[in-house]
Amino acid sequence: MRPVRGRGFGRTRAFAGIGAAAAALVPIELAMRRISPKNRPRIPWLFHRALTRSLGIHVVVHGRQERRGGVLFVANHVSWADIPVMGSNILAAFVAKSEVANYGPVGWLSTLSRTVYVERDRRQKTGEARNAIVERLAAGENVILFPEGTNSDGVSVLPFKSALFAAIEGPGCEDFIIQPVAIAYTRLNGIPITRERLPDIAWIGDTALAPHMLSFMSLGKVRAELRFFPAVKVGDFADRKALALHCHNVIADGYRKMMRGEA
């Protein structure tokens, strides 16, 4: 990665901002867990807002976010930065692979944010995660799902794994609301991000998390864009494969347009 000349203070600014946000909000979150569980989502939301600002990310939103409670937001996945970008705009818990819980401070904060962890190799645990997703949606809580199952390279949107929609398939789930969301990183220090620069943003393959985060902090000003598409209901589709395909098609099309500056 190539940090922008003159942006050496970026890491210091980011660490200072993250530290200040954690020091101020984590104790409140821990206290709120004992007092009023219904208010918990707002603490991670505030933390993500502070984090995006500290990282130099400016978020531009297109479309209309579904404001009713109990929405499953489905999005493409480009970078670890997707978490604060989306978390700063949507009051919701994330669905993540169980390994994320072991990512040091990142894992601790994910758990604090009530992330639903999925252990894909253990059927019993996977079933528990599915139940947790249904229970939260039924209770009016929002959930964010990345159905690619991994980070893409930012060039295109990977096919969606329909199995990840299994939690909302079956009797009683017909009225659950699904809203597709496309996330794209379109500008770096005011200049459109080209394919050559995408590795600076996208967290690809086996790239170590910590070095990537440190390099990202030195990049400068990053523009992220979110586009919310019309919400649909589970019952509008014949099965989870049809729902997954619909979400993929609208998100992939929206992603291409945002990367071309057509949003």
XYZ file of N, CA and C in Angstrom:
789
model
N 0.830 -1.188 0.000
C 0.000 0.000 0.000
C 0.869 1.244 0.000
N 0.318 2.351 -0.486
C 1.112 3.563 -0.608
C 0.449 4.704 0.140
N 0.890 4.976 1.349
C 0.329 6.077 2.105
C 0.566 7.391 1.385
N -0.351 8.312 1.559
C -0.233 9.612 0.913
C 0.811 10.458 1.635
N 1.689 11.089 0.877
C 2.727 11.924 1.469
C 2.065 13.032 2.294
N 2.606 13.250 3.485
C 2.045 14.289 4.332
C 0.917 13.797 5.214
N 0.605 12.490 5.131
C -0.488 11.954 5.932
C 0.037 11.082 7.078
N 1.292 11.308 7.485
C 1.865 10.487 8.525
C 1.143 10.588 9.851
N 0.402 11.705 10.045
C -0.332 11.869 11.285
C -1.604 11.033 11.301
N -1.901 10.383 10.171
C -3.162 9.649 10.065
C -3.326 8.578 11.124
N -2.259 7.803 11.348
C -2.355 6.734 12.339
C -2.544 7.292 13.745
N -1.813 8.361 14.039
C -1.941 8.965 15.367
C -3.358 9.473 15.582
N -3.893 10.141 14.565
C -5.258 10.657 14.653
C -6.253 9.527 14.838
N -6.062 8.453 14.069
C -6.990 7.331 14.142
C -6.948 6.662 15.508
N -5.736 6.396 15.995
C -5.604 5.752 17.306
C -6.175 6.628 18.411
N -5.921 7.934 18.307
C -6.428 8.848 19.325
C -7.954 8.864 19.321
N -8.519 8.913 18.132
C -9.980 8.945 18.022
C -10.617 7.656 18.506
N -10.023 6.527 18.104
C -10.554 5.229 18.521
C -10.446 5.069 20.036
N -9.290 5.457 20.584
C -9.092 5.336 22.024
C -10.061 6.195 22.816
N -10.271 7.434 22.336
C -11.185 8.335 23.030
C -12.616 7.810 22.982
N -13.010 7.298 21.800
C -14.367 6.767 21.657
C -14.575 5.556 22.545
N -13.586 4.656 22.566
C -13.700 3.459 23.395
C -13.765 3.819 24.870
N -12.912 4.768 25.289
C -12.882 5.155 26.702
C -14.201 5.777 27.141
N -14.838 6.509 26.217
C -16.084 7.181 26.566
C -17.306 6.263 26.477
N -17.321 5.383 25.465
C -18.551 4.642 25.180
C -18.607 3.232 25.747
N -17.453 2.558 25.850
C -17.475 1.181 26.349
C -18.038 1.095 27.765
N -17.615 1.957 28.705
C -18.209 1.881 30.041
C -19.725 2.106 30.031
N -20.174 3.002 29.140
C -21.613 3.253 29.042
C -22.324 2.006 28.538
N -21.721 1.353 27.533
C -22.306 0.132 26.980
C -22.427 -0.947 28.055
N -21.388 -1.116 28.838
C -21.411 -2.135 29.890
C -22.478 -1.829 30.927
N -22.636 -0.539 31.242
C -23.669 -0.153 32.208
C -25.060 -0.354 31.637
N -25.237 -0.017 30.352
C -26.543 -0.136 29.720
C -26.995 -1.579 29.618
N -26.049 -2.495 29.558
C -26.405 -3.908 29.493
C -27.194 -4.323 30.737
N -26.904 -3.685 31.848
C -27.569 -4.036 33.099
C -28.854 -3.253 33.313
N -28.908 -2.082 32.686
C -30.044 -1.189 32.942
C -31.160 -1.323 31.920
N -30.806 -1.172 30.637
C -31.846 -1.136 29.599
C -31.344 -1.754 28.309
N -31.524 -3.050 28.118
C -31.049 -3.739 26.917
C -31.581 -3.137 25.618
N -32.761 -2.509 25.650
C -33.356 -1.975 24.431
C -32.535 -0.832 23.848
N -31.755 -0.151 24.690
C -30.973 0.986 24.209
C -29.584 0.610 23.725
N -29.226 -0.642 23.841
C -27.864 -1.061 23.533
C -27.384 -0.739 22.119
N -28.220 -0.911 21.085
C -27.706 -0.676 19.727
C -27.124 0.708 19.504
N -27.552 1.708 20.258
C -27.080 3.065 20.002
C -25.636 3.288 20.443
N -25.162 2.516 21.396
C -23.784 2.701 21.839
C -22.799 2.265 20.749
N -22.952 1.049 20.167
C -22.085 0.680 19.032
C -22.227 1.650 17.861
N -23.448 2.146 17.632
C -23.685 3.103 16.544
C -22.841 4.357 16.754
N -22.816 4.879 17.966
C -22.008 6.057 18.263
C -20.521 5.751 18.112
N -20.123 4.569 18.540
C -18.713 4.185 18.418
C -18.308 4.108 16.947
N -19.161 3.501 16.109
C -18.849 3.392 14.679
C -18.770 4.772 14.023
N -19.595 5.690 14.462
C -19.528 7.046 13.919
C -18.190 7.696 14.268
N -17.757 7.519 15.496
C -16.463 8.071 15.902
C -15.322 7.391 15.157
N -15.460 6.084 14.929
C -14.419 5.320 14.251
C -14.267 5.746 12.795
N -15.381 5.907 12.080
C -15.290 6.329 10.673
C -14.640 7.702 10.560
N -14.982 8.586 11.476
C -14.377 9.918 11.445
C -12.886 9.841 11.733
N -12.503 9.010 12.700
C -11.094 8.872 13.048
C -10.287 8.276 11.909
N -10.907 7.389 11.134
C -10.223 6.741 10.015
C -10.188 7.619 8.760
N -10.826 8.771 8.814
C -10.840 9.664 7.658
C -11.840 9.255 6.598
N -12.876 8.504 6.993
C -13.882 8.038 6.035
C -15.082 8.961 6.043
N -15.443 9.460 4.868
C -16.655 10.270 4.701
C -17.695 9.409 3.996
N -18.838 9.240 4.625
C -19.869 8.347 4.093
C -20.975 9.147 3.399
N -21.257 8.778 2.159
C -22.334 9.389 1.386
C -23.440 8.348 1.206
N -24.663 8.729 1.516
C -25.783 7.777 1.481
C -26.740 8.118 0.343
N -27.112 7.095 -0.411
C -28.095 7.230 -1.481
C -29.299 6.340 -1.159
N -30.451 6.745 -1.596
C -31.634 5.922 -1.376
C -32.204 6.113 0.015
N -33.237 5.348 0.287
C -33.973 5.496 1.545
C -33.840 4.248 2.403
N -33.306 4.440 3.591
C -33.164 3.316 4.516
C -34.511 2.955 5.128
N -34.784 1.676 5.199
C -36.007 1.189 5.822
C -35.919 1.446 7.322
N -36.871 2.210 7.839
C -36.799 2.630 9.230
C -37.632 1.750 10.167
N -38.422 0.848 9.611
C -39.157 -0.061 10.479
C -38.179 -1.011 11.166
N -38.491 -1.402 12.379
C -37.624 -2.322 13.092
C -37.747 -3.739 12.555
N -36.736 -4.547 12.815
C -36.771 -5.931 12.383
C -36.436 -6.117 10.921
N -35.417 -5.405 10.430
C -35.008 -5.477 9.030
C -33.694 -6.251 8.914
N -33.620 -7.144 7.932
C -32.365 -7.819 7.607
C -31.731 -7.050 6.454
N -30.653 -6.330 6.741
C -29.941 -5.585 5.710
C -28.900 -6.514 5.088
N -28.958 -6.655 3.768
C -28.068 -7.554 3.032
C -27.114 -6.704 2.200
N -25.804 -6.919 2.348
C -24.829 -6.058 1.674
C -23.652 -6.849 1.126
N -22.971 -6.259 0.141
C -21.704 -6.825 -0.335
C -20.619 -6.519 0.687
N -19.487 -7.196 0.569
C -18.438 -7.080 1.585
C -17.088 -6.829 0.909
N -16.517 -5.645 1.150
C -15.267 -5.255 0.516
C -14.099 -5.231 1.499
N -14.338 -4.695 2.674
C -13.242 -4.446 3.611
C -13.716 -4.566 5.051
N -12.747 -4.675 5.968
C -13.084 -4.603 7.390
C -13.726 -3.253 7.704
N -13.419 -2.230 6.892
C -13.992 -0.896 7.108
C -15.496 -0.868 6.861
N -16.031 -1.915 6.204
C -17.480 -1.985 5.997
C -18.221 -1.939 7.328
N -17.607 -2.509 8.369
C -18.273 -2.598 9.668
C -18.556 -1.208 10.241
N -17.541 -0.344 10.408
C -17.865 0.995 10.917
C -18.684 1.830 9.940
N -18.459 1.658 8.629
C -19.224 2.441 7.650
C -20.714 2.125 7.767
N -21.053 0.844 7.788
C -22.462 0.468 7.890
C -22.984 0.666 9.310
N -22.134 0.339 10.292
C -22.565 0.478 11.673
C -22.836 1.910 12.085
N -22.216 2.867 11.387
C -22.438 4.278 11.709
C -23.712 4.823 11.091
N -24.324 4.038 10.216
C -25.545 4.490 9.536
C -26.759 3.615 9.815
N -26.537 2.422 10.345
C -27.638 1.489 10.593
C -27.567 0.994 12.034
N -28.658 1.106 12.749
C -28.732 0.557 14.104
C -29.006 -0.932 13.981
N -27.959 -1.733 14.033
C -28.118 -3.167 13.804
C -26.939 -3.945 14.341
N -27.151 -5.247 14.513
C -26.075 -6.178 14.870
C -25.627 -6.877 13.596
N -24.353 -7.275 13.545
C -23.817 -7.950 12.376
C -23.860 -9.464 12.551
N -23.868 -10.160 11.407
C -23.666 -11.605 11.392
C -22.257 -11.827 10.874
N -21.447 -12.593 11.595
C -20.051 -12.798 11.205
C -19.624 -14.227 11.494
N -18.576 -14.664 10.810
C -18.036 -15.996 11.084
C -17.429 -15.995 12.483
N -17.448 -17.141 13.109
C -17.041 -17.244 14.509
C -15.598 -16.820 14.744
N -14.734 -16.924 13.716
C -13.322 -16.570 13.880
C -13.125 -15.104 14.263
N -14.087 -14.257 13.864
C -13.955 -12.827 14.144
C -13.860 -12.572 15.644
N -14.486 -13.420 16.441
C -14.460 -13.240 17.893
C -13.048 -13.329 18.459
N -12.133 -13.919 17.686
C -10.748 -14.102 18.153
C -9.782 -13.075 17.564
N -10.314 -12.026 16.905
C -9.460 -11.020 16.295
C -9.057 -9.937 17.300
N -8.618 -10.319 18.467
C -8.127 -9.359 19.445
C -9.153 -8.295 19.779
N -8.725 -6.999 19.803
C -9.644 -5.908 20.137
C -10.849 -5.840 19.195
N -10.635 -6.191 17.918
C -11.740 -6.176 16.960
C -12.803 -7.187 17.377
N -12.348 -8.379 17.764
C -13.286 -9.400 18.201
C -14.018 -9.010 19.466
N -13.291 -8.389 20.394
C -13.915 -7.960 21.642
C -15.003 -6.935 21.387
N -14.704 -5.975 20.500
C -15.694 -4.951 20.168
C -16.870 -5.552 19.401
N -16.592 -6.567 18.576
C -17.678 -7.227 17.854
C -18.633 -7.908 18.824
N -18.062 -8.565 19.799
C -18.889 -9.229 20.806
C -19.667 -8.204 21.619
N -19.028 -7.093 21.946
C -19.691 -6.027 22.680
C -20.884 -5.488 21.894
N -20.764 -5.509 20.549
C -21.830 -5.018 19.677
C -22.917 -6.068 19.423
N -22.835 -7.205 20.146
C -23.839 -8.261 20.068
C -23.870 -8.919 18.685
N -22.694 -9.095 18.084
C -22.592 -9.775 16.802
C -23.112 -11.207 16.922
N -23.821 -11.666 15.887
C -24.271 -13.054 15.822
C -23.178 -13.849 15.126
N -22.525 -14.751 15.832
C -21.435 -15.531 15.259
C -21.965 -16.845 14.685
N -21.478 -17.170 13.490
C -21.900 -18.392 12.807
C -20.716 -19.345 12.703
N -20.861 -20.534 13.250
C -19.851 -21.588 13.129
C -20.326 -22.545 12.045
N -19.822 -22.347 10.839
C -20.361 -23.066 9.681
C -20.033 -24.546 9.672
N -19.037 -24.950 10.441
C -18.646 -26.364 10.442
C -19.330 -27.170 11.540
N -20.130 -26.492 12.358
C -20.808 -27.187 13.449
C -22.303 -26.936 13.332
N -23.049 -27.967 12.940
C -24.463 -27.805 12.650
C -25.268 -27.280 13.831
N -24.963 -27.792 15.026
C -25.715 -27.362 16.195
C -25.534 -25.867 16.442
N -24.273 -25.394 16.383
C -23.998 -23.983 16.610
C -24.585 -23.118 15.500
N -24.549 -23.630 14.256
C -25.139 -22.892 13.143
C -26.628 -22.719 13.362
N -27.273 -23.789 13.841
C -28.701 -23.723 14.127
C -29.015 -22.705 15.207
N -28.151 -22.613 16.221
C -28.340 -21.643 17.281
C -28.233 -20.219 16.737
N -27.280 -19.998 15.821
C -27.118 -18.672 15.221
C -28.348 -18.299 14.394
N -28.881 -19.270 13.647
C -30.087 -19.011 12.862
C -31.246 -18.632 13.756
N -31.383 -19.346 14.855
C -32.454 -19.036 15.798
C -32.290 -17.635 16.366
N -31.036 -17.263 16.641
C -30.770 -15.933 17.194
C -31.160 -14.842 16.203
N -30.885 -15.074 14.922
C -31.247 -14.093 13.893
C -32.751 -13.935 13.825
N -33.477 -15.041 13.793
C -34.938 -14.996 13.727
C -35.516 -14.304 14.958
N -34.988 -14.632 16.120
C -35.486 -14.035 17.358
C -35.284 -12.529 17.369
N -34.152 -12.086 16.882
C -33.886 -10.648 16.874
C -34.789 -9.919 15.881
N -34.939 -10.493 14.699
C -35.821 -9.862 13.710
C -37.258 -9.820 14.220
N -37.700 -10.908 14.823
C -39.069 -10.977 15.340
C -39.280 -9.978 16.475
N -38.205 -9.677 17.193
C -38.294 -8.729 18.307
C -38.154 -7.277 17.844
N -38.019 -7.078 16.539
C -37.908 -5.722 16.011
C -36.505 -5.182 15.941
N -35.494 -6.050 16.111
C -34.104 -5.617 16.009
C -33.599 -5.814 14.579
N -32.703 -4.949 14.158
C -32.121 -5.048 12.821
C -30.851 -5.904 12.835
N -30.611 -6.568 11.706
C -29.433 -7.423 11.554
C -28.806 -7.146 10.190
N -27.472 -7.168 10.123
C -26.746 -6.949 8.865
C -26.031 -8.242 8.464
N -26.254 -8.657 7.223
C -25.673 -9.903 6.712
C -24.848 -9.633 5.461
N -23.651 -10.243 5.383
C -22.813 -10.188 4.185
C -22.864 -11.568 3.520
N -23.775 -11.787 2.582
C -23.963 -13.139 2.029
C -22.915 -13.616 1.037
N -21.909 -12.797 0.722
C -20.798 -13.319 -0.078
C -20.007 -14.335 0.744
N -20.085 -14.206 2.058
C -19.398 -15.137 2.941
C -17.941 -14.817 3.161
N -17.422 -13.807 2.451
C -16.024 -13.394 2.585
C -15.874 -12.021 1.952
N -14.692 -11.435 2.073
C -14.439 -10.147 1.427
C -14.131 -10.355 -0.047
N -14.609 -9.449 -0.884
C -14.263 -9.507 -2.305
C -13.014 -8.672 -2.537
N -12.533 -8.654 -3.783
C -11.367 -7.830 -4.105
C -11.763 -6.416 -4.513
N -13.058 -6.135 -4.453
C -13.527 -4.802 -4.779
C -13.773 -4.572 -6.252
N -13.342 -5.507 -7.100
C -13.554 -5.359 -8.543
C -15.008 -5.641 -8.898
N -15.592 -6.646 -8.260
C -16.986 -6.998 -8.507
C -17.575 -7.626 -7.249
N -18.863 -7.911 -7.286
C -19.548 -8.531 -6.155
C -19.585 -10.038 -6.372
N -19.106 -10.791 -5.401
C -19.100 -12.249 -5.510
C -20.526 -12.806 -5.423
N -20.755 -14.017 -5.935
C -22.081 -14.642 -5.810
C -22.478 -14.757 -4.341
N -23.768 -14.619 -4.082
C -24.261 -14.744 -2.713
C -24.525 -16.203 -2.380
N -24.187 -16.587 -1.161
C -24.429 -17.957 -0.701
C -25.855 -18.034 -0.152
N -26.710 -18.720 -0.884
C -28.118 -18.791 -0.472
C -28.280 -19.470 0.877
N -27.319 -20.327 1.263
C -27.410 -21.020 2.551
C -27.431 -20.031 3.709
N -26.826 -18.846 3.515
C -26.802 -17.860 4.578
C -28.160 -17.201 4.787
N -29.091 -17.462 3.870
C -30.454 -16.948 4.018
C -31.365 -17.976 4.689
N -30.800 -19.129 5.062
C -31.605 -20.217 5.620
C -32.314 -19.807 6.910
N -31.729 -18.872 7.643
C -32.321 -18.459 8.912
C -33.712 -17.872 8.743
N -33.975 -17.274 7.577
C -35.271 -16.621 7.373
C -36.140 -17.396 6.395
N -35.858 -18.676 6.251
C -36.654 -19.522 5.368
C -37.549 -20.416 6.209
N -38.827 -20.443 5.878
C -39.727 -21.334 6.597
C -40.940 -20.619 7.151
N -41.848 -21.347 7.753
C -43.083 -20.778 8.313
C -42.799 -19.688 9.340
N -43.581 -18.625 9.242
C -43.434 -17.527 10.183
C -42.462 -16.461 9.757
N -41.729 -16.699 8.668
C -40.728 -15.730 8.206
C -41.179 -14.951 6.965
N -42.368 -15.250 6.486
C -42.814 -14.658 5.219
C -42.836 -13.133 5.227
N -43.116 -12.540 6.380
C -43.244 -11.086 6.451
C -41.964 -10.376 6.886
N -40.891 -11.132 7.060
C -39.622 -10.491 7.408
C -39.185 -9.579 6.264
N -38.661 -8.405 6.641
C -38.263 -7.397 5.654
C -36.773 -7.520 5.343
N -36.454 -7.517 4.057
C -35.062 -7.574 3.593
C -34.773 -6.309 2.794
N -33.675 -5.628 3.119
C -33.282 -4.459 2.323
C -31.862 -4.636 1.800
N -31.707 -4.720 0.473
C -30.370 -4.806 -0.118
C -29.641 -3.467 0.011
N -28.335 -3.527 0.280
C -27.512 -2.326 0.416
C -26.188 -2.555 -0.302
N -25.798 -1.622 -1.154
C -24.495 -1.710 -1.824
C -23.529 -0.752 -1.137
N -22.324 -1.226 -0.862
C -21.287 -0.382 -0.270
C -20.098 -0.333 -1.220
N -19.589 0.869 -1.449
C -18.459 1.047 -2.365
C -17.552 2.154 -1.847
N -16.256 1.999 -2.100
C -15.273 3.023 -1.758
C -14.858 3.658 -3.072
N -15.241 4.904 -3.270
C -15.170 5.495 -4.601
C -14.090 6.547 -4.805
N -13.635 7.176 -3.727
C -12.621 8.226 -3.890
C -11.599 8.177 -2.759
N -10.361 8.488 -3.118
C -9.274 8.563 -2.157
C -8.604 9.921 -2.325
N -8.736 10.763 -1.293
C -8.226 12.132 -1.361
C -8.761 12.878 -2.575
N -10.048 12.657 -2.853
C -10.733 13.367 -3.924
C -10.566 12.772 -5.302
N -9.740 11.751 -5.441
C -9.475 11.135 -6.745
C -10.208 9.798 -6.839
N -10.881 9.524 -7.965
C -11.584 8.238 -8.103
C -10.645 7.057 -7.869
N -11.129 6.066 -7.143
C -10.337 4.875 -6.856
C -10.368 3.943 -8.068
N -9.207 3.653 -8.614
C -9.080 2.763 -9.763
C -8.855 1.329 -9.288
N -8.884 0.408 -10.226
C -8.649 -0.994 -9.891
C -7.269 -1.178 -9.258
N -6.316 -0.379 -9.715
C -4.957 -0.468 -9.188
C -4.899 -0.115 -7.705
N -5.769 0.804 -7.279
C -5.745 1.262 -5.890
C -6.701 0.485 -4.983
N -7.507 -0.392 -5.545
C -8.478 -1.131 -4.735
C -7.833 -1.943 -3.600
N -6.655 -2.558 -3.809
C -6.048 -3.296 -2.693
C -5.740 -2.422 -1.479
N -5.649 -1.089 -1.694
C -5.429 -0.196 -0.560
C -6.645 -0.186 0.367
N -7.808 -0.504 -0.201
C -9.063 -0.454 0.546
C -9.567 -1.851 0.880
N -9.642 -2.698 -0.149
C -10.207 -4.034 0.032
C -9.288 -4.912 0.877
N -9.895 -5.672 1.749
C -9.143 -6.609 2.588
C -9.228 -7.976 1.921
N -8.207 -8.326 1.158
C -8.271 -9.462 0.242
C -7.576 -10.701 0.794
N -8.233 -11.837 0.610
C -7.623 -13.136 0.871
C -7.031 -13.285 2.251
N -5.749 -13.668 2.280
C -5.071 -13.946 3.539
C -4.282 -12.754 4.075
N -4.582 -11.560 3.578
C -3.890 -10.372 4.052
C -4.105 -10.223 5.555
N -3.034 -10.022 6.299
C -3.143 -9.868 7.748
C -3.935 -8.606 8.081
N -4.798 -8.709 9.080
C -5.691 -7.604 9.415
C -4.946 -6.389 9.954
N -4.078 -6.584 10.943
C -3.423 -5.444 11.593
C -2.604 -4.579 10.624
N -1.727 -5.166 9.781
C -0.968 -4.335 8.837
C -1.874 -3.587 7.862
N -2.963 -4.247 7.439
C -3.874 -3.591 6.499
C -4.536 -2.392 7.157
N -4.959 -2.551 8.404
C -5.587 -1.444 9.122
C -4.616 -0.281 9.304
N -3.363 -0.594 9.637
C -2.366 0.457 9.833
C -2.110 1.222 8.539
N -2.041 0.499 7.430
C -1.825 1.157 6.133
C -3.032 1.999 5.744
N -4.221 1.489 6.023
C -5.446 2.222 5.710
C -5.465 3.565 6.438
N -5.021 3.566 7.681
C -5.027 4.785 8.482
C -4.145 5.878 7.897
N -3.179 5.494 7.059
C -2.254 6.467 6.483
C -2.670 6.950 5.095
N -3.779 6.442 4.583
C -4.166 6.760 3.212
C -4.617 8.203 3.027
N -5.333 8.735 4.021
C -5.891 10.068 3.872
C -7.401 10.022 3.939
N -8.062 10.814 3.088
C -9.525 10.889 3.113
C -10.138 9.876 2.140
N -10.982 9.019 2.677
C -11.633 7.982 1.876
C -13.128 8.273 1.799
N -13.658 8.205 0.586
C -15.113 8.385 0.413
C -15.763 7.021 0.253
N -16.693 6.719 1.146
C -17.480 5.487 1.056
C -18.914 5.859 0.708
N -19.546 5.030 -0.106
C -20.931 5.287 -0.495
C -21.803 4.091 -0.159
N -22.986 4.385 0.354
C -23.995 3.360 0.626
C -25.214 3.665 -0.212
N -25.723 2.645 -0.886
C -26.991 2.816 -1.606
C -28.000 1.818 -1.083
N -29.115 2.347 -0.583
C -30.208 1.510 -0.087
C -31.209 1.289 -1.211
N -31.533 0.033 -1.463
C -32.501 -0.319 -2.493
C -33.861 -0.625 -1.866
N -34.931 -0.637 -2.667
C -36.263 -0.909 -2.114
C -36.291 -2.218 -1.322
N -36.942 -2.170 -0.174
C -37.059 -3.354 0.674
C -38.044 -4.347 0.075
N -37.845 -5.620 0.370
C -38.731 -6.690 -0.086
C -39.067 -7.564 1.124
N -39.991 -8.483 0.932
C -40.344 -9.433 1.985
C -39.941 -10.839 1.560
N -39.652 -11.650 2.532
C -39.257 -13.033 2.250
C -40.335 -13.730 1.434
N -41.586 -13.460 1.776
C -42.696 -14.108 1.093
C -42.876 -13.712 -0.362
N -42.148 -12.702 -0.815
C -42.240 -12.275 -2.222
C -41.494 -13.216 -3.159
N -40.737 -14.162 -2.601
C -39.885 -15.026 -3.415
C -40.205 -16.500 -3.183
N -39.981 -17.292 -4.221
C -40.319 -18.715 -4.156
C -39.482 -19.450 -3.114
N -38.221 -19.079 -2.998
C -37.344 -19.739 -2.031
C -36.146 -18.836 -1.745
N -35.246 -19.303 -0.881
C -34.105 -18.482 -0.493
C -33.146 -18.237 -1.644
N -33.079 -19.167 -2.606
C -32.194 -18.977 -3.753
C -32.661 -17.802 -4.607
N -33.976 -17.704 -4.781
C -34.526 -16.592 -5.561
C -34.294 -15.270 -4.834
N -34.432 -15.284 -3.523
C -34.201 -14.075 -2.729
C -32.728 -13.667 -2.803
N -31.830 -14.636 -2.663
C -30.395 -14.354 -2.726
C -30.012 -13.794 -4.096
N -30.578 -14.358 -5.154
C -30.273 -13.898 -6.503
C -30.764 -12.470 -6.719
N -31.959 -12.185 -6.235
C -32.493 -10.820 -6.364
C -31.578 -9.818 -5.664
N -31.215 -10.125 -4.427
C -30.352 -9.221 -3.671
C -29.004 -9.031 -4.375
N -28.444 -10.126 -4.881
C -27.158 -10.030 -5.573
C -27.268 -9.158 -6.818
N -28.304 -9.345 -7.585
C -28.438 -8.604 -8.842
C -28.535 -7.098 -8.610
N -29.374 -6.679 -7.655
C -29.536 -5.238 -7.440
C -28.288 -4.633 -6.813
N -27.643 -5.374 -5.910
C -26.438 -4.859 -5.256
C -25.272 -4.792 -6.240
N -25.092 -5.834 -7.050
C -24.000 -5.851 -8.027
C -24.154 -4.727 -9.037
N -25.382 -4.499 -9.493
C -25.635 -3.418 -10.444
C -25.358 -2.063 -9.801
N -25.830 -1.894 -8.558
C -25.591 -0.637 -7.857
C -24.119 -0.399 -7.598
N -23.391 -1.465 -7.281
C -21.960 -1.336 -7.010
C -21.221 -0.869 -8.265
N -21.541 -1.482 -9.397
C -20.889 -1.077 -10.654
C -21.121 0.400 -10.934
N -22.347 0.849 -10.728
C -22.675 2.241 -11.025
C -21.951 3.201 -10.090
N -21.852 2.835 -8.817
C -21.162 3.718 -7.874
C -19.677 3.812 -8.200
N -19.070 2.674 -8.573
C -17.648 2.688 -8.902
C -17.369 3.454 -10.200
N -18.386 3.583 -11.036
C -18.247 4.341 -12.290
C -18.644 5.813 -12.092
N -19.065 6.159 -10.887
C -19.483 7.522 -10.635
C -20.872 7.839 -11.140
N -21.705 6.797 -11.318
C -23.051 6.986 -11.864
C -24.130 7.004 -10.792
N -23.753 6.912 -9.527
C -24.756 6.851 -8.452
C -25.484 8.183 -8.321
